[in-house]
Amino acid sequence: MQIIGTGSALPEKVVSNDMLAGFLDTSDEWITSRTGIATRRLLSNDNLGDLAIAAARQAVASSGVDCNDIDYIICSNVANNYVTPSLSTIIQGGIGDECSCPCMDLNGACAGFIYAIDIAEALLKTDRAKHILIVCAEEPSKFCNWHQRETSVLFGDGAGAVVVTGGDGLLARRVTAKSQKDVLYYKRPLETTPYDRSTENAEPLVMHGRDVFRMAVQGSLADINALLTESGLKPDDIDFYLLHQANMRIIKSIREGLGQEEQKFPCNLQRYGNTSSASIPILIDELTTEGRLKDGALLMLSAFGAGFVTGAALLRWGKAA
Ligand code: COA
């Protein structure tokens, strides 16, 4: 597998910590020191489907592949307004009338991009597809209780996309899951029926922050070290660690666990907050646009999220297929 195109799209509305402190019992000082987040982009007059399509179009255009040559679309999304049809079919309709490939959504929480890479690699290896569009589109701001400062300050909305094709860029990968439903969950309301009128099951995002913090650091370090060992590499051999953008202190703990310098850990969570599975593809698109990813660079991707799930991928960057 090789990444041959990237794209991203963010909502227009920029929300600062001070703006949140206008209606929540919080402060810029608390949010910045505990998370590293200064602003986030939140959907207001825009919608997630349009962001996902914009990111997808950019990725397809930069890949040089015609949209009718895309033969699978995988969309990573935790939840959005449409339970059905899938967001991937909505994206398909937005990238061109000629595109008629199979479409699939997956919910790998914040590790969804790595799960999508894992599935894409399997589809490419078994000749089920030659070009796959992966779009991670997330609106976690819509799961939060906006009266609760513990969760709502952490998240931002956004979409990131890549086009992948056959190649030798994916050197190793690992995805894990260990059922832990109480530490991080969102229960969406469903319709009542004549036989079940209960609505009490719906609940905005609940998060046990300290448990998630600990599981994130442990899980990410375990994945990264496993891939390094499998590949016969040392932490120093990696050019960039592209970690899920959840919290600067989580990233710092992982970085210190690997004994690495800060420059190897590019971040955008200061500007976007936690955009769930979209955070790594948005980061990849930004680094590509800035020309910071040189051919041959070794990238270690690592993410974690509700489930509890984790995933990591070791990539050698380059367009050659
Ligand atoms: N503003 C001000 N105070 C806040 C606050 C906010 N937004 N959120 C919580 N607090 C308060 C708490 O109520 C608590 O007050 P108390 O001491 O009077 O009880 C205090 O700050 C400390 O809370 P605590 O939960 O111990 O803080 P923390 O240092 O663990 O940081 C998180 C909280 C959420 C930032 C941290 O646990 C974290 O980053 N966890 C991982 C979250 C994450 O990444 N989730 C997504 C994974 S995909």
Short mmCIF file of C-alpha atoms and ligand atoms in Angstrom, two decimals:
data_model
loop_
_atom_site.label_atom_id
_atom_site.label_comp_id
_atom_site.label_asym_id
_atom_site.label_seq_id
_atom_site.Cartn_x
_atom_site.Cartn_y
_atom_site.Cartn_z
CA MET A 1 0.00 0.00 0.00
CA GLN A 2 1.15 3.50 -0.80
CA ILE A 3 -0.53 6.87 -0.17
CA ILE A 4 -0.71 8.75 -3.48
CA GLY A 5 -3.12 11.60 -2.67
CA THR A 6 -4.20 13.60 0.38
CA GLY A 7 -6.88 16.14 1.28
CA SER A 8 -8.54 17.80 4.25
CA ALA A 9 -11.37 20.16 5.10
CA LEU A 10 -12.30 21.97 8.30
CA PRO A 11 -15.36 23.94 9.38
CA GLU A 12 -15.16 27.71 9.00
CA LYS A 13 -16.03 28.55 12.59
CA VAL A 14 -12.99 29.03 14.83
CA VAL A 15 -13.82 28.75 18.54
CA SER A 16 -11.26 29.92 21.08
CA ASN A 17 -10.95 28.80 24.70
CA ASP A 18 -12.07 32.26 25.81
CA MET A 19 -15.25 31.86 23.79
CA LEU A 20 -15.99 28.62 25.67
CA ALA A 21 -15.25 30.33 28.99
CA GLY A 22 -18.09 32.71 28.07
CA PHE A 23 -20.66 29.98 28.84
CA LEU A 24 -18.74 27.19 30.64
CA ASP A 25 -16.98 27.24 34.00
CA THR A 26 -13.54 26.92 32.40
CA SER A 27 -10.58 29.07 31.35
CA ASP A 28 -8.00 29.38 28.60
CA GLU A 29 -5.34 28.63 31.22
CA TRP A 30 -6.99 25.32 32.27
CA ILE A 31 -7.63 24.10 28.74
CA THR A 32 -4.20 25.09 27.41
CA SER A 33 -2.25 23.65 30.32
CA ARG A 34 -4.25 20.37 30.53
CA THR A 35 -4.67 19.69 26.81
CA GLY A 36 -2.57 22.05 24.63
CA ILE A 37 -5.70 23.09 22.72
CA ALA A 38 -6.08 26.83 21.96
CA THR A 39 -8.83 26.78 19.32
CA ARG A 40 -11.01 24.24 17.55
CA ARG A 41 -13.13 24.36 14.37
CA LEU A 42 -16.80 23.57 14.92
CA LEU A 43 -19.57 22.93 12.42
CA SER A 44 -22.12 25.75 12.39
CA ASN A 45 -23.45 26.74 8.97
CA ASP A 46 -21.52 23.94 7.23
CA ASN A 47 -22.18 20.19 7.45
CA LEU A 48 -20.08 17.06 7.77
CA GLY A 49 -21.07 15.54 4.42
CA ASP A 50 -19.78 18.61 2.56
CA LEU A 51 -16.51 18.60 4.51
CA ALA A 52 -16.03 14.91 3.78
CA ILE A 53 -16.67 15.47 0.07
CA ALA A 54 -14.27 18.45 -0.06
CA ALA A 55 -11.49 16.40 1.58
CA ALA A 56 -12.23 13.44 -0.72
CA ARG A 57 -12.13 15.59 -3.86
CA GLN A 58 -8.77 17.06 -2.88
CA ALA A 59 -7.33 13.62 -2.20
CA VAL A 60 -8.57 12.24 -5.54
CA ALA A 61 -7.32 15.33 -7.44
CA SER A 62 -3.86 15.19 -5.84
CA SER A 63 -3.59 11.44 -6.52
CA GLY A 64 -3.99 11.98 -10.27
CA VAL A 65 -6.48 9.07 -10.34
CA ASP A 66 -9.76 9.56 -12.19
CA CYS A 67 -12.73 9.28 -9.83
CA ASN A 68 -14.20 6.43 -11.89
CA ASP A 69 -10.95 4.53 -11.26
CA ILE A 70 -11.58 4.56 -7.50
CA ASP A 71 -12.77 1.04 -6.78
CA TYR A 72 -13.55 1.22 -3.07
CA ILE A 73 -14.49 4.01 -0.68
CA ILE A 74 -13.98 3.48 3.04
CA CYS A 75 -15.27 6.16 5.38
CA SER A 76 -14.24 6.21 9.02
CA ASN A 77 -16.91 7.90 11.13
CA VAL A 78 -18.13 7.45 14.68
CA ALA A 79 -21.59 9.02 14.23
CA ASN A 80 -23.33 11.56 12.06
CA ASN A 81 -26.84 12.68 11.25
CA TYR A 82 -27.40 9.90 8.69
CA VAL A 83 -27.46 6.51 10.33
CA THR A 84 -28.24 5.22 6.86
CA PRO A 85 -27.24 5.57 4.06
CA SER A 86 -23.58 5.36 4.92
CA LEU A 87 -21.44 8.49 4.75
CA SER A 88 -19.20 6.72 2.22
CA THR A 89 -22.11 6.52 -0.26
CA ILE A 90 -22.84 10.21 0.31
CA ILE A 91 -19.16 10.97 -0.41
CA GLN A 92 -19.34 8.83 -3.56
CA GLY A 93 -22.21 10.97 -4.87
CA GLY A 94 -20.16 14.09 -4.19
CA ILE A 95 -16.99 13.12 -6.02
CA GLY A 96 -18.53 12.40 -9.43
CA ASP A 97 -21.47 10.80 -11.18
CA GLU A 98 -19.21 8.23 -12.85
CA CYS A 99 -18.04 6.73 -9.55
CA SER A 100 -19.99 3.56 -8.72
CA CYS A 101 -17.64 1.50 -6.58
CA PRO A 102 -18.57 -0.33 -3.35
CA CYS A 103 -18.71 1.92 -0.27
CA MET A 104 -18.34 1.06 3.38
CA ASP A 105 -18.34 2.96 6.68
CA LEU A 106 -16.38 1.76 9.65
CA ASN A 107 -16.40 2.85 13.26
CA GLY A 108 -12.92 2.41 14.68
CA ALA A 109 -13.41 5.44 16.94
CA CYS A 110 -10.32 7.67 16.96
CA ALA A 111 -8.21 4.78 15.58
CA GLY A 112 -10.48 4.52 12.51
CA PHE A 113 -7.83 5.71 10.05
CA ILE A 114 -5.46 2.89 11.03
CA TYR A 115 -8.33 0.37 10.87
CA ALA A 116 -9.15 1.68 7.38
CA ILE A 117 -5.50 1.30 6.32
CA ASP A 118 -5.57 -2.29 7.60
CA ILE A 119 -8.67 -3.10 5.54
CA ALA A 120 -7.41 -1.22 2.47
CA GLU A 121 -4.16 -3.19 2.54
CA ALA A 122 -6.14 -6.45 2.61
CA LEU A 123 -8.31 -5.35 -0.35
CA LEU A 124 -5.24 -4.32 -2.36
CA LYS A 125 -3.33 -7.51 -1.55
CA THR A 126 -6.21 -9.72 -2.66
CA ASP A 127 -6.67 -7.71 -5.90
CA ARG A 128 -10.17 -6.63 -4.87
CA ALA A 129 -9.20 -3.03 -5.57
CA LYS A 130 -6.45 -0.96 -7.19
CA HIS A 131 -7.30 2.51 -5.88
CA ILE A 132 -9.03 3.05 -2.57
CA LEU A 133 -10.32 6.33 -1.19
CA ILE A 134 -10.21 6.54 2.61
CA VAL A 135 -12.08 9.44 4.17
CA CYS A 136 -12.15 10.10 7.91
CA ALA A 137 -14.96 12.54 8.68
CA GLU A 138 -15.96 13.33 12.22
CA GLU A 139 -18.20 15.70 14.16
CA PRO A 140 -17.50 14.84 17.82
CA SER A 141 -18.79 18.26 18.88
CA LYS A 142 -22.27 16.84 18.20
CA PHE A 143 -21.85 14.04 20.81
CA CYS A 144 -20.95 16.30 23.70
CA ASN A 145 -23.11 17.79 26.38
CA TRP A 146 -22.23 21.47 25.97
CA HIS A 147 -23.04 22.14 29.63
CA GLN A 148 -20.21 19.77 30.63
CA ARG A 149 -16.74 21.28 30.63
CA GLU A 150 -15.02 17.89 31.04
CA THR A 151 -15.69 16.79 27.46
CA SER A 152 -16.89 19.65 25.26
CA VAL A 153 -13.62 21.63 25.41
CA LEU A 154 -11.62 18.72 23.98
CA PHE A 155 -13.11 18.16 20.54
CA GLY A 156 -13.24 19.69 17.08
CA ASP A 157 -14.84 18.70 13.77
CA GLY A 158 -13.08 17.97 10.49
CA ALA A 159 -12.30 15.61 7.63
CA GLY A 160 -9.10 14.14 6.22
CA ALA A 161 -8.71 11.86 3.21
CA VAL A 162 -6.12 9.80 1.34
CA VAL A 163 -6.06 7.75 -1.85
CA VAL A 164 -4.04 4.55 -1.59
CA THR A 165 -2.84 2.09 -4.21
CA GLY A 166 -0.57 -0.96 -4.35
CA GLY A 167 3.02 -0.35 -3.32
CA ASP A 168 5.62 -1.07 -0.68
CA GLY A 169 4.92 1.91 1.60
CA LEU A 170 3.21 0.05 4.45
CA LEU A 171 6.03 -1.67 6.30
CA ALA A 172 4.06 -2.90 9.31
CA ARG A 173 0.75 -2.38 11.05
CA ARG A 174 -1.11 -3.49 14.16
CA VAL A 175 -4.69 -2.98 15.26
CA THR A 176 -6.09 -4.03 18.64
CA ALA A 177 -9.35 -3.95 20.58
CA LYS A 178 -10.17 -4.79 24.19
CA SER A 179 -13.77 -4.33 25.22
CA GLN A 180 -14.02 -1.50 27.78
CA LYS A 181 -17.33 0.19 27.08
CA ASP A 182 -17.62 2.25 30.26
CA VAL A 183 -14.55 4.49 29.96
CA LEU A 184 -15.62 6.37 26.82
CA TYR A 185 -19.04 6.15 25.19
CA TYR A 186 -21.85 8.02 23.49
CA LYS A 187 -25.36 6.53 23.34
CA ARG A 188 -27.36 7.97 20.49
CA PRO A 189 -31.18 8.15 20.82
CA LEU A 190 -33.23 5.70 18.75
CA GLU A 191 -36.96 5.89 17.97
CA THR A 192 -39.36 4.41 20.48
CA THR A 193 -41.55 1.46 19.40
CA PRO A 194 -44.95 0.20 20.68
CA TYR A 195 -42.93 -2.45 22.58
CA ASP A 196 -40.04 -0.36 23.86
CA ARG A 197 -40.70 3.25 24.80
CA SER A 198 -37.50 3.76 26.76
CA THR A 199 -35.44 6.77 25.80
CA GLU A 200 -33.24 6.83 28.89
CA ASN A 201 -30.52 4.92 27.09
CA ALA A 202 -29.47 7.98 25.12
CA GLU A 203 -26.55 9.82 26.72
CA PRO A 204 -24.08 12.44 25.48
CA LEU A 205 -20.39 11.56 25.49
CA VAL A 206 -19.17 10.15 28.81
CA MET A 207 -15.45 9.98 29.38
CA HIS A 208 -13.31 8.89 32.31
CA GLY A 209 -10.43 11.13 31.36
CA ARG A 210 -7.72 9.72 33.58
CA ASP A 211 -8.43 6.10 32.55
CA VAL A 212 -8.46 7.09 28.88
CA PHE A 213 -5.19 8.99 29.34
CA ARG A 214 -3.47 5.97 30.89
CA MET A 215 -4.85 3.49 28.33
CA ALA A 216 -3.87 5.80 25.47
CA VAL A 217 -0.25 6.13 26.55
CA GLN A 218 0.15 2.43 27.36
CA GLY A 219 -1.62 1.27 24.19
CA SER A 220 0.23 3.60 21.88
CA LEU A 221 3.65 2.75 23.31
CA ALA A 222 2.87 -0.98 23.11
CA ASP A 223 1.84 -0.67 19.43
CA ILE A 224 4.79 1.49 18.43
CA ASN A 225 7.33 -0.69 20.21
CA ALA A 226 5.79 -3.83 18.65
CA LEU A 227 6.11 -2.37 15.13
CA LEU A 228 9.67 -1.19 15.78
CA THR A 229 10.68 -4.64 17.01
CA GLU A 230 8.91 -6.35 14.08
CA SER A 231 10.77 -4.09 11.63
CA GLY A 232 14.16 -4.24 13.34
CA LEU A 233 14.11 -0.47 13.92
CA LYS A 234 14.86 1.81 16.87
CA PRO A 235 12.82 4.87 17.91
CA ASP A 236 15.63 7.09 16.53
CA ASP A 237 15.15 5.61 13.03
CA ILE A 238 11.69 7.16 12.67
CA ASP A 239 11.55 10.59 10.98
CA PHE A 240 8.06 11.59 12.17
CA TYR A 241 5.65 10.20 14.73
CA LEU A 242 2.13 11.14 13.62
CA LEU A 243 0.01 10.51 16.68
CA HIS A 244 -3.73 10.85 17.19
CA GLN A 245 -4.22 14.49 18.18
CA ALA A 246 -6.10 14.02 21.45
CA ASN A 247 -4.08 15.81 24.07
CA MET A 248 -0.60 17.38 24.14
CA ARG A 249 0.17 15.73 27.48
CA ILE A 250 -0.65 12.27 26.04
CA ILE A 251 1.67 13.01 23.09
CA LYS A 252 4.39 14.23 25.48
CA SER A 253 4.16 11.06 27.60
CA ILE A 254 4.43 8.85 24.51
CA ARG A 255 7.32 10.96 23.19
CA GLU A 256 9.17 10.69 26.51
CA GLY A 257 8.49 6.94 26.60
CA LEU A 258 10.30 6.68 23.26
CA GLY A 259 13.06 9.13 24.27
CA GLN A 260 12.48 11.33 21.21
CA GLU A 261 12.71 15.05 20.41
CA GLU A 262 9.67 17.28 20.07
CA GLN A 263 10.38 18.16 16.39
CA LYS A 264 9.61 14.57 15.41
CA PHE A 265 6.01 14.95 16.67
CA PRO A 266 4.21 17.45 14.44
CA CYS A 267 0.91 18.54 15.95
CA ASN A 268 -2.19 20.47 14.95
CA LEU A 269 -4.36 19.87 18.00
CA GLN A 270 -3.52 23.39 19.23
CA ARG A 271 -5.66 24.68 16.33
CA TYR A 272 -8.21 21.89 15.76
CA GLY A 273 -8.67 20.04 19.07
CA ASN A 274 -9.39 16.29 18.91
CA THR A 275 -10.99 15.57 15.53
CA SER A 276 -11.23 11.82 16.27
CA SER A 277 -10.18 9.58 13.36
CA ALA A 278 -9.73 12.60 11.08
CA SER A 279 -6.79 13.94 13.08
CA ILE A 280 -3.99 11.86 11.48
CA PRO A 281 -5.10 12.24 7.83
CA ILE A 282 -5.57 16.00 8.36
CA LEU A 283 -2.04 16.13 9.76
CA ILE A 284 -0.66 14.10 6.84
CA ASP A 285 -2.36 16.45 4.38
CA GLU A 286 -0.91 19.52 6.11
CA LEU A 287 2.62 18.07 6.20
CA THR A 288 2.33 17.10 2.53
CA THR A 289 1.13 20.58 1.55
CA GLU A 290 3.99 22.14 3.52
CA GLY A 291 6.46 19.83 1.72
CA ARG A 292 7.71 18.37 5.00
CA LEU A 293 7.32 14.70 4.03
CA LYS A 294 10.30 13.75 1.89
CA ASP A 295 10.40 10.60 -0.22
CA GLY A 296 11.81 7.75 1.84
CA ALA A 297 10.86 9.29 5.22
CA LEU A 298 9.79 6.78 7.87
CA LEU A 299 6.46 7.66 9.50
CA MET A 300 5.01 5.98 12.58
CA LEU A 301 1.25 6.52 12.89
CA SER A 302 -0.47 5.67 16.17
CA ALA A 303 -4.01 6.19 17.41
CA PHE A 304 -6.36 5.03 20.18
CA GLY A 305 -9.98 5.51 21.11
CA ALA A 306 -13.30 4.28 22.45
CA GLY A 307 -13.69 0.54 22.47
CA PHE A 308 -10.93 0.52 23.72
CA VAL A 309 -9.15 0.30 20.36
CA THR A 310 -5.65 1.10 19.23
CA GLY A 311 -3.80 0.99 15.94
CA ALA A 312 -0.38 1.83 14.54
CA ALA A 313 1.14 1.80 11.07
CA LEU A 314 4.73 2.17 9.92
CA LEU A 315 4.95 3.86 6.51
CA ARG A 316 7.78 4.68 4.16
CA TRP A 317 6.64 7.87 2.49
CA GLY A 318 6.84 8.12 -1.29
CA LYS A 319 4.65 8.25 -4.33
CA ALA A 320 6.33 5.43 -6.23
CA ALA A 321 3.90 2.55 -6.61
N1 COA B 1 -12.17 23.57 32.87
C1 COA B 1 -11.85 23.76 34.15
N2 COA B 1 -11.79 22.74 35.03
C2 COA B 1 -12.06 21.52 34.58
C3 COA B 1 -12.40 21.25 33.23
C4 COA B 1 -12.44 22.35 32.36
N3 COA B 1 -12.74 22.21 31.07
N4 COA B 1 -12.58 19.93 33.09
C5 COA B 1 -12.39 19.36 34.29
N5 COA B 1 -12.08 20.32 35.19
C6 COA B 1 -11.76 20.17 36.61
C7 COA B 1 -12.33 18.89 37.21
O1 COA B 1 -13.66 19.07 37.58
C8 COA B 1 -11.41 18.68 38.41
O2 COA B 1 -11.83 19.52 39.43
P1 COA B 1 -11.73 19.04 40.97
O3 COA B 1 -10.27 18.83 41.22
O4 COA B 1 -12.33 20.16 41.72
O5 COA B 1 -12.52 17.77 41.04
C9 COA B 1 -10.07 19.23 37.90
O6 COA B 1 -10.36 20.06 36.76
C10 COA B 1 -9.08 18.15 37.49
O7 COA B 1 -9.79 17.21 36.72
P2 COA B 1 -9.07 15.91 36.21
O8 COA B 1 -10.06 15.08 35.46
O9 COA B 1 -8.30 15.26 37.30
O10 COA B 1 -8.01 16.56 35.21
P3 COA B 1 -6.89 15.87 34.36
O11 COA B 1 -5.58 16.45 34.70
O12 COA B 1 -7.01 14.37 34.36
O13 COA B 1 -7.25 16.37 32.88
C11 COA B 1 -8.32 15.61 30.88
C12 COA B 1 -8.51 16.05 32.34
C13 COA B 1 -9.68 15.21 30.31
C14 COA B 1 -7.75 16.77 30.08
C15 COA B 1 -7.33 14.40 30.85
O14 COA B 1 -7.73 13.41 31.77
C16 COA B 1 -7.23 13.79 29.47
O15 COA B 1 -6.69 14.38 28.57
N6 COA B 1 -7.72 12.55 29.30
C17 COA B 1 -7.73 11.93 28.00
C18 COA B 1 -8.88 12.49 27.19
C19 COA B 1 -8.85 12.08 25.74
O16 COA B 1 -7.85 12.21 25.11
N7 COA B 1 -9.98 11.57 25.25
C20 COA B 1 -10.15 11.20 23.87
C21 COA B 1 -9.44 9.95 23.56
S1 COA B 1 -9.68 9.50 21.92
#
